Amino acid sequence: MPKKSPFTVVSAAALLIAAGSPSWADVSKGNASHAVSGSVIDSQRAALKQAALAANAGPQSPRDLAGQLGGNPIMFSTAPSRAVMNLCNIHLHESAEHRGGEFTTYVGNGDGSGYGTGYRYNGALSADELKPISEKVGSTKHGQLLPGSTIEVHFVYSTAHVKPGPTLASCLSKENVNPQLRVEAVVAVLVNDRKAADFVEMTKLTLANGYSSAPNIPDGLGRPVVYSGSTTGPSYNLSPSPLQVTWNVRPKVVKVDILSVGAWLRANPFNEDHAHGVRNLVMDPALLSKIQQAD
């Protein structure tokens, strides 16, 4: 097979990197109609560890934010503040990929390919917030987003001289194929409430001091957990991600108007039209870094 370029690898990662009235129970089960057994997930984790150790891979993501220890020996510099980096991509995952803070309730094993799994918001929602909508939001063969769904939003920043665009390939340039990367992660629960946070406004782009930026990332969701990891997405359930990422994961959840998510999915500069699947939580300390800053 021809050797894959960094752009091919990153593009693949990005693409796989989010009848009747549904109840809260329906939402919490995720969209997978048939969940695989725990032994399937265990075997995937075992395959990942074997491949990661063989490849001398760096620390992986996502992780349990409460587990501060990590034994992966590979270290890399923390990415600078997002104020001096370029916002290069925004995408979302259905359910939280990370576990921690206000999102520790396991959805289930899912289909073994990233759908119907992950973690959801722990709190209670009102009947009005869960009221069904007539619009289909992010509909795919895996299902759709519903009032009560949890999503994890990734605002990806790069030190390369790039502009916002589709897939993580937009975070690289011909001049810099190995930039420092930072992901500002926001976990949200979708509600049927026009007064909730507006996703279109949250993801608004601007140019600040010469850098592409998303100035409305919620910064009132608790002290972010900072750690060194990798890109995510279910394409890396069996093999390690080679990209190095500084993660900032906020521990609290923001309520977001589900219709505003639908509006963003219909028109955004990233060609995103659905929520991607999630990677299995990385649990083996040998594949994790030490937490740099806890909430």
Short mmCIF file of C-alpha atoms in Angstrom, two decimals:
data_model
loop_
_atom_site.label_atom_id
_atom_site.label_comp_id
_atom_site.label_asym_id
_atom_site.label_seq_id
_atom_site.Cartn_x
_atom_site.Cartn_y
_atom_site.Cartn_z
CA MET A 1 0.00 0.00 0.00
CA PRO A 2 1.23 3.53 -0.68
CA LYS A 3 2.61 5.39 2.30
CA LYS A 4 0.01 7.67 3.88
CA SER A 5 0.84 11.34 4.18
CA PRO A 6 0.21 13.18 7.50
CA PHE A 7 -2.73 14.85 5.79
CA THR A 8 -4.29 11.46 4.93
CA VAL A 9 -3.83 10.17 8.48
CA VAL A 10 -5.27 13.27 10.08
CA SER A 11 -8.20 13.45 7.67
CA ALA A 12 -9.14 9.86 8.46
CA ALA A 13 -8.90 10.57 12.19
CA ALA A 14 -11.08 13.62 11.91
CA LEU A 15 -13.78 11.83 9.96
CA LEU A 16 -13.98 9.12 12.61
CA ILE A 17 -12.89 11.44 15.51
CA ALA A 18 -19.58 13.15 17.53
CA ALA A 19 -41.00 7.27 15.97
CA GLY A 20 -42.74 8.43 19.01
CA SER A 21 -41.62 10.62 21.86
CA PRO A 22 -38.18 9.62 23.21
CA SER A 23 -37.82 9.36 26.96
CA TRP A 24 -34.75 10.15 29.07
CA ALA A 25 -34.10 6.39 29.15
CA ASP A 26 -34.13 6.27 25.34
CA VAL A 27 -31.55 9.05 25.16
CA SER A 28 -29.30 7.54 27.82
CA LYS A 29 -29.02 4.27 25.91
CA GLY A 30 -27.50 6.02 22.91
CA ASN A 31 -28.34 5.34 19.27
CA ALA A 32 -26.82 1.87 18.92
CA SER A 33 -29.61 -0.69 18.56
CA HIS A 34 -27.38 -3.62 19.55
CA ALA A 35 -24.67 -3.18 22.16
CA VAL A 36 -21.61 -5.42 22.07
CA SER A 37 -20.47 -7.32 25.13
CA GLY A 38 -17.86 -6.06 27.53
CA SER A 39 -15.43 -8.68 26.23
CA VAL A 40 -15.40 -6.92 22.84
CA ILE A 41 -14.36 -3.64 24.46
CA ASP A 42 -11.78 -5.46 26.59
CA SER A 43 -10.27 -7.07 23.49
CA GLN A 44 -10.12 -3.69 21.76
CA ARG A 45 -8.29 -2.21 24.73
CA ALA A 46 -5.86 -5.14 24.77
CA ALA A 47 -5.16 -4.70 21.05
CA LEU A 48 -4.60 -0.97 21.55
CA LYS A 49 -2.10 -1.56 24.36
CA GLN A 50 -0.16 -4.12 22.34
CA ALA A 51 -0.02 -1.83 19.29
CA ALA A 52 0.84 1.27 21.33
CA LEU A 53 3.70 -0.39 23.19
CA ALA A 54 5.05 -1.89 19.98
CA ALA A 55 4.98 1.54 18.33
CA ASN A 56 6.48 3.37 21.34
CA ALA A 57 3.43 5.61 21.12
CA GLY A 58 2.94 8.71 23.21
CA PRO A 59 0.12 9.23 25.72
CA GLN A 60 -3.38 8.65 24.43
CA SER A 61 -6.85 10.19 24.85
CA PRO A 62 -9.62 10.25 26.03
CA ARG A 63 -9.26 9.45 29.72
CA ASP A 64 -10.92 9.53 33.12
CA LEU A 65 -10.19 13.04 34.34
CA ALA A 66 -10.20 11.88 37.97
CA GLY A 67 -7.24 9.54 37.42
CA GLN A 68 -4.21 11.81 37.75
CA LEU A 69 -1.50 9.17 37.42
CA GLY A 70 0.03 8.02 34.17
CA GLY A 71 3.04 5.92 33.25
CA ASN A 72 3.66 6.73 29.60
CA PRO A 73 7.31 7.87 29.38
CA ILE A 74 7.00 10.02 26.26
CA MET A 75 6.79 13.72 27.01
CA PHE A 76 6.27 16.77 24.81
CA SER A 77 5.99 20.48 25.40
CA THR A 78 2.65 21.92 26.46
CA ALA A 79 1.08 23.90 23.64
CA PRO A 80 0.93 27.67 24.15
CA SER A 81 -2.20 29.60 25.06
CA ARG A 82 -4.92 29.49 22.45
CA ALA A 83 -4.56 33.28 22.22
CA VAL A 84 -1.37 32.77 20.19
CA MET A 85 -2.56 29.78 18.17
CA ASN A 86 -4.89 29.44 15.19
CA LEU A 87 -8.34 27.89 15.56
CA CYS A 88 -8.26 25.31 12.78
CA ASN A 89 -11.22 23.00 13.32
CA ILE A 90 -14.39 22.49 15.35
CA HIS A 91 -16.23 19.19 15.50
CA LEU A 92 -18.38 17.30 17.99
CA HIS A 93 -18.82 13.78 19.30
CA GLU A 94 -22.05 12.14 20.38
CA SER A 95 -21.68 11.54 24.15
CA ALA A 96 -18.64 12.73 26.03
CA GLU A 97 -15.42 10.95 25.12
CA HIS A 98 -13.85 11.91 28.44
CA ARG A 99 -15.19 10.82 31.81
CA GLY A 100 -15.25 13.25 34.71
CA GLY A 101 -16.89 16.23 36.35
CA GLU A 102 -20.59 16.32 35.49
CA PHE A 103 -20.38 13.57 32.87
CA THR A 104 -19.56 10.24 34.49
CA THR A 105 -22.66 8.19 33.63
CA TYR A 106 -21.70 5.45 31.17
CA VAL A 107 -24.06 5.21 28.22
CA GLY A 108 -23.09 1.60 27.44
CA ASN A 109 -20.74 -0.41 25.25
CA GLY A 110 -22.46 0.68 22.07
CA ASP A 111 -21.88 -0.95 18.70
CA GLY A 112 -18.14 -1.46 19.16
CA SER A 113 -17.42 1.22 16.56
CA GLY A 114 -17.95 4.36 18.62
CA TYR A 115 -21.72 4.82 18.55
CA GLY A 116 -24.07 4.31 21.48
CA THR A 117 -21.22 4.60 23.97
CA GLY A 118 -19.33 7.26 25.91
CA TYR A 119 -20.55 9.29 28.88
CA ARG A 120 -23.56 11.51 29.46
CA TYR A 121 -24.55 14.38 31.70
CA ASN A 122 -25.23 13.20 35.25
CA GLY A 123 -27.90 15.74 36.13
CA ALA A 124 -31.66 15.76 35.79
CA LEU A 125 -33.49 17.62 33.04
CA SER A 126 -37.04 18.93 33.10
CA ALA A 127 -39.88 17.57 31.00
CA ASP A 128 -39.86 20.78 28.98
CA GLU A 129 -36.12 20.47 28.29
CA LEU A 130 -36.68 16.90 27.08
CA LYS A 131 -39.73 17.71 24.97
CA PRO A 132 -39.30 16.16 21.50
CA ILE A 133 -38.65 18.34 18.46
CA SER A 134 -39.94 17.78 14.95
CA GLU A 135 -36.57 18.52 13.33
CA LYS A 136 -33.99 15.78 12.80
CA VAL A 137 -30.63 17.01 14.07
CA GLY A 138 -27.46 15.37 12.77
CA SER A 139 -29.35 12.37 11.42
CA THR A 140 -27.25 9.45 10.12
CA LYS A 141 -27.58 5.67 9.91
CA HIS A 142 -26.47 5.63 13.56
CA GLY A 143 -29.39 7.75 14.71
CA GLN A 144 -29.72 11.44 15.54
CA LEU A 145 -29.21 13.94 18.32
CA LEU A 146 -32.17 14.35 20.65
CA PRO A 147 -33.12 16.59 23.57
CA GLY A 148 -31.14 15.08 26.43
CA SER A 149 -28.21 13.99 24.27
CA THR A 150 -24.73 14.80 25.54
CA ILE A 151 -22.04 15.99 23.13
CA GLU A 152 -18.35 16.76 23.50
CA VAL A 153 -17.22 19.69 21.37
CA HIS A 154 -13.59 19.98 20.29
CA PHE A 155 -12.17 23.40 19.44
CA VAL A 156 -8.83 22.51 17.86
CA TYR A 157 -5.96 25.00 17.77
CA SER A 158 -2.65 24.80 15.91
CA THR A 159 0.66 26.66 15.94
CA ALA A 160 0.78 26.28 12.13
CA HIS A 161 -0.12 29.28 9.97
CA VAL A 162 -3.52 27.91 8.94
CA LYS A 163 -7.14 28.96 8.58
CA PRO A 164 -10.27 27.19 9.93
CA GLY A 165 -11.38 24.33 7.71
CA PRO A 166 -12.69 20.78 7.39
CA THR A 167 -11.02 17.88 9.22
CA LEU A 168 -7.88 17.93 11.30
CA ALA A 169 -5.86 18.22 8.09
CA SER A 170 -6.74 21.91 8.31
CA CYS A 171 -4.51 22.10 11.39
CA LEU A 172 -1.39 21.30 9.34
CA SER A 173 0.37 23.15 6.56
CA LYS A 174 2.97 22.22 3.98
CA GLU A 175 5.39 24.39 5.91
CA ASN A 176 4.48 22.82 9.28
CA VAL A 177 3.25 19.23 9.27
CA ASN A 178 4.14 18.77 12.94
CA PRO A 179 2.65 21.76 14.76
CA GLN A 180 1.74 21.93 18.41
CA LEU A 181 -1.95 21.17 18.87
CA ARG A 182 -4.35 22.20 21.60
CA VAL A 183 -7.95 21.02 22.07
CA GLU A 184 -10.33 23.09 24.14
CA ALA A 185 -13.03 20.56 25.05
CA VAL A 186 -16.56 21.55 26.07
CA VAL A 187 -19.19 19.03 27.12
CA ALA A 188 -22.80 20.07 26.50
CA VAL A 189 -26.24 18.60 27.05
CA LEU A 190 -28.83 19.40 24.39
CA VAL A 191 -32.16 20.77 25.54
CA ASN A 192 -35.40 21.95 23.95
CA ASP A 193 -35.00 25.50 25.20
CA ARG A 194 -34.49 28.59 23.04
CA LYS A 195 -33.06 30.38 26.10
CA ALA A 196 -30.21 27.89 26.50
CA ALA A 197 -26.77 28.60 25.05
CA ASP A 198 -26.71 29.19 21.29
CA PHE A 199 -24.28 26.82 19.58
CA VAL A 200 -23.92 29.06 16.53
CA GLU A 201 -22.83 31.91 18.79
CA MET A 202 -20.57 29.63 20.84
CA THR A 203 -18.67 28.56 17.72
CA LYS A 204 -18.49 32.02 16.15
CA LEU A 205 -15.13 32.71 14.50
CA THR A 206 -13.09 35.88 14.43
CA LEU A 207 -9.56 37.16 13.79
CA ALA A 208 -7.78 38.39 16.93
CA ASN A 209 -4.28 39.87 16.76
CA GLY A 210 -3.71 38.00 13.52
CA TYR A 211 -4.86 34.61 14.85
CA SER A 212 -8.03 32.71 13.91
CA SER A 213 -10.08 32.40 17.08
CA ALA A 214 -13.32 31.19 18.65
CA PRO A 215 -13.84 33.91 21.28
CA ASN A 216 -17.06 32.52 22.75
CA ILE A 217 -15.77 29.21 24.09
CA PRO A 218 -17.43 28.91 27.53
CA ASP A 219 -14.81 29.66 30.17
CA GLY A 220 -17.18 29.47 33.16
CA LEU A 221 -17.39 25.68 33.31
CA GLY A 222 -14.88 25.09 36.08
CA ARG A 223 -11.11 24.90 36.07
CA PRO A 224 -10.09 22.85 33.01
CA VAL A 225 -8.21 19.60 33.44
CA VAL A 226 -4.94 19.87 31.50
CA TYR A 227 -2.98 16.87 30.27
CA SER A 228 -0.88 15.58 27.37
CA GLY A 229 -2.64 13.16 25.05
CA SER A 230 -3.58 12.47 21.46
CA THR A 231 -6.32 12.89 18.91
CA THR A 232 -9.39 10.73 19.51
CA GLY A 233 -12.19 9.05 17.57
CA PRO A 234 -13.07 5.35 17.23
CA SER A 235 -10.60 4.80 14.37
CA TYR A 236 -8.02 4.60 17.16
CA ASN A 237 -9.75 1.91 19.23
CA LEU A 238 -7.24 -0.68 18.01
CA SER A 239 -4.16 1.40 17.24
CA PRO A 240 -2.57 4.48 18.82
CA SER A 241 -2.97 8.00 17.53
CA PRO A 242 0.42 9.42 16.51
CA LEU A 243 -0.51 13.06 17.04
CA GLN A 244 0.41 14.94 20.21
CA VAL A 245 -2.25 17.16 21.79
CA THR A 246 -2.45 19.39 24.84
CA TRP A 247 -5.94 18.95 26.27
CA ASN A 248 -8.02 21.46 28.24
CA VAL A 249 -11.22 19.69 29.33
CA ARG A 250 -13.84 21.64 31.26
CA PRO A 251 -15.48 19.62 34.07
CA LYS A 252 -18.90 21.25 34.04
CA VAL A 253 -21.63 20.90 31.42
CA VAL A 254 -23.32 23.70 29.49
CA LYS A 255 -26.94 23.40 28.37
CA VAL A 256 -27.27 24.14 24.65
CA ASP A 257 -30.36 24.75 22.54
CA ILE A 258 -30.63 21.67 20.32
CA LEU A 259 -32.10 23.66 17.43
CA SER A 260 -29.01 25.89 17.38
CA VAL A 261 -26.88 22.75 16.96
CA GLY A 262 -29.09 21.77 14.03
CA ALA A 263 -28.60 25.21 12.49
CA TRP A 264 -24.81 24.93 12.84
CA LEU A 265 -24.74 21.44 11.32
CA ARG A 266 -26.60 22.76 8.27
CA ALA A 267 -24.05 25.52 7.64
CA ASN A 268 -20.52 25.72 9.03
CA PRO A 269 -17.04 26.16 7.51
CA PHE A 270 -15.93 22.70 8.69
CA ASN A 271 -18.37 20.65 6.57
CA GLU A 272 -19.69 19.01 9.74
CA ASP A 273 -23.21 17.59 9.47
CA HIS A 274 -23.37 15.10 12.34
CA ALA A 275 -21.80 14.14 15.65
CA HIS A 276 -18.88 11.71 15.38
CA GLY A 277 -18.49 8.51 17.36
CA VAL A 278 -16.28 8.26 20.44
CA ARG A 279 -13.09 6.37 21.16
CA ASN A 280 -13.05 3.88 24.02
CA LEU A 281 -11.88 5.44 27.26
CA VAL A 282 -8.14 4.80 27.60
CA MET A 283 -7.66 3.24 31.03
CA ASP A 284 -4.23 1.57 31.12
CA PRO A 285 -1.71 3.82 32.96
CA ALA A 286 0.99 2.72 30.51
CA LEU A 287 -0.89 4.60 27.79
CA LEU A 288 -1.60 7.75 29.82
CA SER A 289 0.32 10.82 30.91
CA LYS A 290 0.19 12.39 34.34
CA ILE A 291 -2.49 15.04 34.74
CA GLN A 292 -0.81 18.47 34.69
CA GLN A 293 -3.68 20.40 36.25
CA ALA A 294 -6.77 19.01 37.93
CA ASP A 295 -10.06 20.86 38.35
#
